[in-house]
Tab-separated table of C-alpha atoms in Angstrom:
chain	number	residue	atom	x	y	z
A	592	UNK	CA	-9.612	2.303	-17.630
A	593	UNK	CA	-10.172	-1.240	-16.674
A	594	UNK	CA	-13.575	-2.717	-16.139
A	595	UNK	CA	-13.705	-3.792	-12.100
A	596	UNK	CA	-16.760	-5.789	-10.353
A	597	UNK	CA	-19.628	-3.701	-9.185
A	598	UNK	CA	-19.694	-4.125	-5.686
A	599	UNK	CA	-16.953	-2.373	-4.391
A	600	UNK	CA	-14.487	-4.105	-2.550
A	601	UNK	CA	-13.672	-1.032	0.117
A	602	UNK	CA	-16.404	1.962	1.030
A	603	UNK	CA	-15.373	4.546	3.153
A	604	UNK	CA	-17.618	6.829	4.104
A	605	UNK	CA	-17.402	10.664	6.427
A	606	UNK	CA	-14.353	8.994	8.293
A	607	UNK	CA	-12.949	11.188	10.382
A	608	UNK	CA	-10.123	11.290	12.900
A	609	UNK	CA	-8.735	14.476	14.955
A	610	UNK	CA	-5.769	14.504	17.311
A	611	UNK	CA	-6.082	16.896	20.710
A	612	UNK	CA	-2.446	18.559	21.456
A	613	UNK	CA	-2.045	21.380	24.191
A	614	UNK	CA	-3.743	24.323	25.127
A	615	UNK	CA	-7.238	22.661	22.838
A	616	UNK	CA	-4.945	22.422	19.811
A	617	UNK	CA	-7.173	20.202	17.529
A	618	UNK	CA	-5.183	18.374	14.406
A	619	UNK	CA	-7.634	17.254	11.725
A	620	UNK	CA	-5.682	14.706	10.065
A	621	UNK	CA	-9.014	12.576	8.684
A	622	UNK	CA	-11.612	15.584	8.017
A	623	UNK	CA	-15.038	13.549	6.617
A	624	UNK	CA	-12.974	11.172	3.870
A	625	UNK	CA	-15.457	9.552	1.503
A	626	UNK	CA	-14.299	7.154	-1.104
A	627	UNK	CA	-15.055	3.453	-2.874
A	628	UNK	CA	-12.084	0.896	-4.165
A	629	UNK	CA	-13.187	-1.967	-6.875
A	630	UNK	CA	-10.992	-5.187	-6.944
A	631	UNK	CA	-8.438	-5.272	-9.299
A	632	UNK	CA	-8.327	-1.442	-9.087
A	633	UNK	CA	-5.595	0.833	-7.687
A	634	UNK	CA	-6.192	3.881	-6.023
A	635	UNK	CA	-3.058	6.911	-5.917
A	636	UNK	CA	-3.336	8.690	-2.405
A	637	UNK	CA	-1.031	11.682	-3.266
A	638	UNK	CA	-0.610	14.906	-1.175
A	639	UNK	CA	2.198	16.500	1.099
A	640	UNK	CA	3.289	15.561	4.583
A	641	UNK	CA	1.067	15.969	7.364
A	642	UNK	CA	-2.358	15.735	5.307
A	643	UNK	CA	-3.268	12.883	6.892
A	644	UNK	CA	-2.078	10.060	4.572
A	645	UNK	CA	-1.018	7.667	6.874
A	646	UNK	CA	-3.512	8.380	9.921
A	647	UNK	CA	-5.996	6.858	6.859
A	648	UNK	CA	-4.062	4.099	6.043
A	649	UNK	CA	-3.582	3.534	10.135
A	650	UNK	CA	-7.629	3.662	10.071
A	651	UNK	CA	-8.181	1.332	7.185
A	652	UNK	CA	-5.557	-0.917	8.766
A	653	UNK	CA	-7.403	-0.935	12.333
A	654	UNK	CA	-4.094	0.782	13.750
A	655	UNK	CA	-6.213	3.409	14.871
A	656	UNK	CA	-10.542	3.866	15.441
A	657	UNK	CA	-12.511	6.731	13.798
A	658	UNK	CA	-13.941	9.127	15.280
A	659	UNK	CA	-16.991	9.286	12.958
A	660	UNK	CA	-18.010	7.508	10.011
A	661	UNK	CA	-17.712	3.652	8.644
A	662	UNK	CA	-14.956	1.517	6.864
A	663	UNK	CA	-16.369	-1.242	5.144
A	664	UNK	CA	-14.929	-4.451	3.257
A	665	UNK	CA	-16.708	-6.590	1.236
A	666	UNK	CA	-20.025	-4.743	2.590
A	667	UNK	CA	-19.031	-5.606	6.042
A	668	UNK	CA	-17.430	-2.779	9.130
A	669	UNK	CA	-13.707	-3.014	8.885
A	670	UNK	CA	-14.327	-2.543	13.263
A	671	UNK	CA	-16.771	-5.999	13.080
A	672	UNK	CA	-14.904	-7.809	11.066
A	673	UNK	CA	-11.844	-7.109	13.633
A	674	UNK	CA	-13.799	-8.005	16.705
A	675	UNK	CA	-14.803	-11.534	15.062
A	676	UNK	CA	-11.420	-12.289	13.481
A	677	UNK	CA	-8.702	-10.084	13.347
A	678	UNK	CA	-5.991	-12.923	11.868
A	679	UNK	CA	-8.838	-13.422	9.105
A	680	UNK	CA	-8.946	-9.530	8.531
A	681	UNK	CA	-5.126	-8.941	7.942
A	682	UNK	CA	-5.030	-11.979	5.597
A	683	UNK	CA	-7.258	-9.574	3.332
A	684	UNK	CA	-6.014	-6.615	3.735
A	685	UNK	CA	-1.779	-6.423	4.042
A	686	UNK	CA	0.320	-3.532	4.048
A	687	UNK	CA	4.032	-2.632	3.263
A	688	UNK	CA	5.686	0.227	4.490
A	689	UNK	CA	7.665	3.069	3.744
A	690	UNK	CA	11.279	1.597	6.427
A	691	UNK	CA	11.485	-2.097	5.482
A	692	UNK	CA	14.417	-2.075	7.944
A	693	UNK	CA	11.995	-0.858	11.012
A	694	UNK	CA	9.836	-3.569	9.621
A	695	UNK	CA	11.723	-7.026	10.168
A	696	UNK	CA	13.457	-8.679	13.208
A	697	UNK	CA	16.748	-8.562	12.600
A	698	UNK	CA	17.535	-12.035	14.256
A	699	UNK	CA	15.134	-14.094	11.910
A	700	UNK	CA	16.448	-15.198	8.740
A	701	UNK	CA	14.670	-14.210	5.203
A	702	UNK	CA	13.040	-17.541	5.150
A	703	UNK	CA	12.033	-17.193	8.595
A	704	UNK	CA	10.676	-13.580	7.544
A	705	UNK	CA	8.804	-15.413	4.895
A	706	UNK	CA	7.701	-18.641	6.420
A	707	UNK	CA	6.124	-16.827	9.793
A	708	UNK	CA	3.346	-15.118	8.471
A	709	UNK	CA	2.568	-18.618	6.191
A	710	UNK	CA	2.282	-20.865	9.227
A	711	UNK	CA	0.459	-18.012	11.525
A	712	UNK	CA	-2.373	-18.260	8.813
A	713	UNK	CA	-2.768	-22.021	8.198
A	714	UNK	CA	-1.641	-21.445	4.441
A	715	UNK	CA	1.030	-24.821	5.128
A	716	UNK	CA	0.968	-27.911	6.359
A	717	UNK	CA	4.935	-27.747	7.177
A	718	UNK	CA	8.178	-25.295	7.578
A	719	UNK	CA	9.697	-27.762	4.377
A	720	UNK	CA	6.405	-26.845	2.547
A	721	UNK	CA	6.705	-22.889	3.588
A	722	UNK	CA	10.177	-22.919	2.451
A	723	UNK	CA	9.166	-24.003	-0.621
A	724	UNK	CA	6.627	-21.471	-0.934
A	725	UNK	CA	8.955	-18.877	-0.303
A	726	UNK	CA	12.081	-20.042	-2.625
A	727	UNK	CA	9.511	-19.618	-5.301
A	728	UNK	CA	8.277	-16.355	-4.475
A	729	UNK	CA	11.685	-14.809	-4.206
A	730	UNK	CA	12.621	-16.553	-7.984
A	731	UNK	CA	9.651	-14.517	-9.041
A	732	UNK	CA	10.667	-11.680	-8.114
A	733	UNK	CA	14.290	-11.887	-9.507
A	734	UNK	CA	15.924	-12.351	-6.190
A	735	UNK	CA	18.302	-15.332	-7.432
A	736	UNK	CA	19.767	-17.458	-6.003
A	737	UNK	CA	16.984	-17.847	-3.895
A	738	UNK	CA	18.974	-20.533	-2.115
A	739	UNK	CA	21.626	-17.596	-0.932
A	740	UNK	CA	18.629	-15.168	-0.387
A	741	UNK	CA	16.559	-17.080	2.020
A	742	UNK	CA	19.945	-17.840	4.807
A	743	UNK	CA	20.815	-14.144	5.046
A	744	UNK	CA	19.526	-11.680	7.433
A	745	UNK	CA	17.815	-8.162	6.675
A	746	UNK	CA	20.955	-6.319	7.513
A	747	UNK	CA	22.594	-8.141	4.952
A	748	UNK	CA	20.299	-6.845	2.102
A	749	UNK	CA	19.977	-3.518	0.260
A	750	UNK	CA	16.664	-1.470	0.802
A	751	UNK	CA	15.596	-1.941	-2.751
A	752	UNK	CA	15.972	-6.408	-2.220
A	753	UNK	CA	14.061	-5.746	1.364
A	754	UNK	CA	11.684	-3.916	0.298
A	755	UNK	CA	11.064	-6.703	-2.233
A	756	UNK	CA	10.910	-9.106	0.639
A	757	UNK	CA	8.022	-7.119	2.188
A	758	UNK	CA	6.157	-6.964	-0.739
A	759	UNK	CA	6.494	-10.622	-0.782
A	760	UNK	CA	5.870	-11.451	2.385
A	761	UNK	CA	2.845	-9.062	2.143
A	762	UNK	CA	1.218	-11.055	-1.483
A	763	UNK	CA	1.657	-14.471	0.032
A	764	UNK	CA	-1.476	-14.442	1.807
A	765	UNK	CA	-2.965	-13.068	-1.246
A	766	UNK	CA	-4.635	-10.275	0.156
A	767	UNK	CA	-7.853	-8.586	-1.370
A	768	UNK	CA	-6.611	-5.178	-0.771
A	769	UNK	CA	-2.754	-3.996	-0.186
A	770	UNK	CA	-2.194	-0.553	1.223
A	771	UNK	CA	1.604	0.820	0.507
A	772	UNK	CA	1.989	3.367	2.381
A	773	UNK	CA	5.371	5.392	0.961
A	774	UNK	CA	7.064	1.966	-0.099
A	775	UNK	CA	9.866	3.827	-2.234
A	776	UNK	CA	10.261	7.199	-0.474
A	777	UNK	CA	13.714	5.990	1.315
A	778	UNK	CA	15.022	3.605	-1.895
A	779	UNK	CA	17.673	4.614	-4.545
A	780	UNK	CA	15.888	6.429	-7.985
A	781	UNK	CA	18.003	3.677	-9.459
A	782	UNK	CA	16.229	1.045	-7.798
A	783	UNK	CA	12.617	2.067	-7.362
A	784	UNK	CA	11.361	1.170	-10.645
A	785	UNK	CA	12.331	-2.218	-10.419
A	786	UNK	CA	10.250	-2.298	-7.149
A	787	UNK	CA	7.333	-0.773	-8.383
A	788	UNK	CA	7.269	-3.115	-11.270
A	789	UNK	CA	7.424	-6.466	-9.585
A	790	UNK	CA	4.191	-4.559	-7.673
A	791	UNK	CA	2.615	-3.957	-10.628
A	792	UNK	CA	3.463	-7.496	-11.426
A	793	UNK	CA	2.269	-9.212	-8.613
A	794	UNK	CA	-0.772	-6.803	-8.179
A	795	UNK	CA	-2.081	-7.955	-12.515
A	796	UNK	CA	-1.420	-11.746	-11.762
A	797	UNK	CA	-3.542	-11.494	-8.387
A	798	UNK	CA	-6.348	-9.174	-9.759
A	799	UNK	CA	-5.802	-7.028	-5.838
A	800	UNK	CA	-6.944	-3.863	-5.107
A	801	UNK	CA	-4.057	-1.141	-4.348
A	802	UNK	CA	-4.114	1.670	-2.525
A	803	UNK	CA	-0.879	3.770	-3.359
A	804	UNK	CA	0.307	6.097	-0.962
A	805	UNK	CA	3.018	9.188	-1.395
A	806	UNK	CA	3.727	12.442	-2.170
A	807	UNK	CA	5.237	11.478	-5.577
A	808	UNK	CA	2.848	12.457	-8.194
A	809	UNK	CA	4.919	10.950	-10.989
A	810	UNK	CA	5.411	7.513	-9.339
A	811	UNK	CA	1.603	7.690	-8.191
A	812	UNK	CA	0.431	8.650	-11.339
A	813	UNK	CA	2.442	5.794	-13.035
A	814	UNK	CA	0.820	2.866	-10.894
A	815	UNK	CA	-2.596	4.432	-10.350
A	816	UNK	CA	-6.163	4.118	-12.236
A	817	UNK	CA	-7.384	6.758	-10.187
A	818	UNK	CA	-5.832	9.420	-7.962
A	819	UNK	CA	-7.427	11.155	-4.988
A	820	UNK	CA	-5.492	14.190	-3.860
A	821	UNK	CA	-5.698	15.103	0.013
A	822	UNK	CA	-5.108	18.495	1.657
A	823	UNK	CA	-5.189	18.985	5.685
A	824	UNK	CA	-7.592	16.099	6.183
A	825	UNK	CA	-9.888	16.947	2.945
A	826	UNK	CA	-10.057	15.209	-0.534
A	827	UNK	CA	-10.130	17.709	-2.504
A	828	UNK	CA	-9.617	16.212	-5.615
A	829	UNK	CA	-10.646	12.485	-7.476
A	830	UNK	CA	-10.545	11.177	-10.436
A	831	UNK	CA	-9.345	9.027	-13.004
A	832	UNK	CA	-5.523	9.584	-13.378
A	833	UNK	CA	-5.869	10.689	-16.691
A	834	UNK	CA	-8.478	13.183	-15.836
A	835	UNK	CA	-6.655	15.104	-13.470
A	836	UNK	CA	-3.112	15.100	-15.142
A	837	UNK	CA	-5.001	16.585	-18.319
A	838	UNK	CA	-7.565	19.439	-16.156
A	839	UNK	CA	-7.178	19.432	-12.383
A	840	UNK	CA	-9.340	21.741	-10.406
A	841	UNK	CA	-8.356	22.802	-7.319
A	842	UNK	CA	-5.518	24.580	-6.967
A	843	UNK	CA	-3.857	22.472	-4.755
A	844	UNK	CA	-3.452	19.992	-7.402
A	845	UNK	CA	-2.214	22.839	-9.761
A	846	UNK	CA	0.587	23.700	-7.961
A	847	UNK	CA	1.661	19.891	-7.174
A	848	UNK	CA	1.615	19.341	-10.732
A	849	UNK	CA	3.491	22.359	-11.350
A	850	UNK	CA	6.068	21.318	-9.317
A	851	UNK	CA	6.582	17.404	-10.469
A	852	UNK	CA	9.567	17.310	-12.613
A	853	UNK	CA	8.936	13.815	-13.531
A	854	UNK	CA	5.377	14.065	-14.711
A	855	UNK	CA	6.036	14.071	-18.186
A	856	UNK	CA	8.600	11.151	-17.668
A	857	UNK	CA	5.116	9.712	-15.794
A	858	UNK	CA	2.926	9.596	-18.618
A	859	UNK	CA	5.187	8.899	-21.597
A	860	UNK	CA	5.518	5.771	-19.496
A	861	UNK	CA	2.132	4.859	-18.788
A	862	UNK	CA	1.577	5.237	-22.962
A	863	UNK	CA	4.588	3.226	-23.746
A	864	UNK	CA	2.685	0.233	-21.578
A	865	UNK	CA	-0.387	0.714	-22.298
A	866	UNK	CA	-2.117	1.661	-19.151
A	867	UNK	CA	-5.168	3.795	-19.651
């Protein structure tokens, strides 16, 4: 495995978060989560629907407030840092999710998309500057010509080229920490390698930390140093990636292994490019 910084860049520590339904129905989706994230690093969230994936990714986002425990970045509560500057927080920590088409306003051009979230945070000194920005960012990522790309609209676009989009949108502020939260669940098999490449990508030429979230183990185990498995609100497995796919522990993780048909695909992959 890589070497990372020290300090970590993310601590979360007995977070918890319960729902209240009907007749005192309690749903534990965050059930005392513990965990630490080093820069550079990237973290596989794995487990079914329902286990609480996404209420955590809501709570590291500041979507939604804890019940219990702490969330801290850079040493520092993730609730604080909100209070004092919530523009500065999401220019650390970005997200993409799993619908890019739920995502964008259908009325704003590509370049628009792009340019918005450049301007909001200070990051140009003019739209011809943003524009720039952007044209470059979308010949990065393959999305040629970039002059065509950046005058059409989301509806005009595949899922696998939007999803793209968010990603970019999502890196130019450089973030500290992406969370992507199912970002190839609803994309073509033919198409979601290319996507999770250009993360990978992006994520080695900005040294970010990545938290990976899905119910894929072979995809997760692919782009992830470490994987934590989660079970009705629990961890109940972590570990280095290799350390689980070779002896996992608790049963849980048993059975999803037993059931990923492309696990094997997984790691003959991660040999083939060197990622230990």
């Amino acid at each position: 495995m890589s070497n990372y910084a020290d300090r970590p860049l993310l601590e979360v520590n007995h977070l918890v978060k319960y729902f209240y339904g009907g007749r005192q129905k309690v749903i534990k989706a965050v059930d005392g989560v513990s965990f630490q994230l080093r820069p550079g690093e990237s973290l596989g969230l794995i487990g079914e629907s329902g286990c609480g994936k996404s209420t955590l990714a809501r709570l590291l986002l500041g979507l939604e407030q804890a019940d219990k425990g702490e969330i801290l970045l850079e040493g520092k509560s993730n609730q604080e840092l909100l209070r004092q500057d919530r523009l500065a927080y999401y220019r650390r920590v970005q997200t993409v999710f799993q619908n890019p088409y739920d995502v964008f306003d259908r009325r704003l051009t590509i370049g628009d998309i792009l340019l918005r979230p450049l301007q909001l945070h200070g990051l140009v000194k003019s739209k011809v500057e943003g524009l720039a920005r952007a044209m470059e960012a979308l010949e990065q990522a393959g999305l040629l010509p970039a002059e065509d790309f950046i005058r059409r609209y989301p509806y005009e676009l595949s899922g696998g080229q939007l999803q793209r989009i968010a990603i970019l949108r999502a890196m130019l502020l450089s973030p500290r920490l992406l969370i992507a939260d199912e970002p190839v669940t609803n994309l073509d098999v033919s198409v979601r390698a290319e996507v999770i490449n250009m993360l990978l990508d992006l994520k080695a030429a900005s040294h970010m930390a990545l938290i990976f979230i899905s119910h894929d183990l072979a995809t997760t185990a692919y782009i992830s140093d470490r994987l934590m498995v989660m079970q009705a609100g629990h961890i109940v497995e972590a570990g280095s990636t290799e350390e689980i796919l070779a002896g996992p522990q608790d049963p849980y993780t048993r059975l999803l292994l037993d059931n990923c048909q492309g696990l094997k695909r997984s790691q003959r992959q991660r040999s083939m490019t060197g990622k230990v």
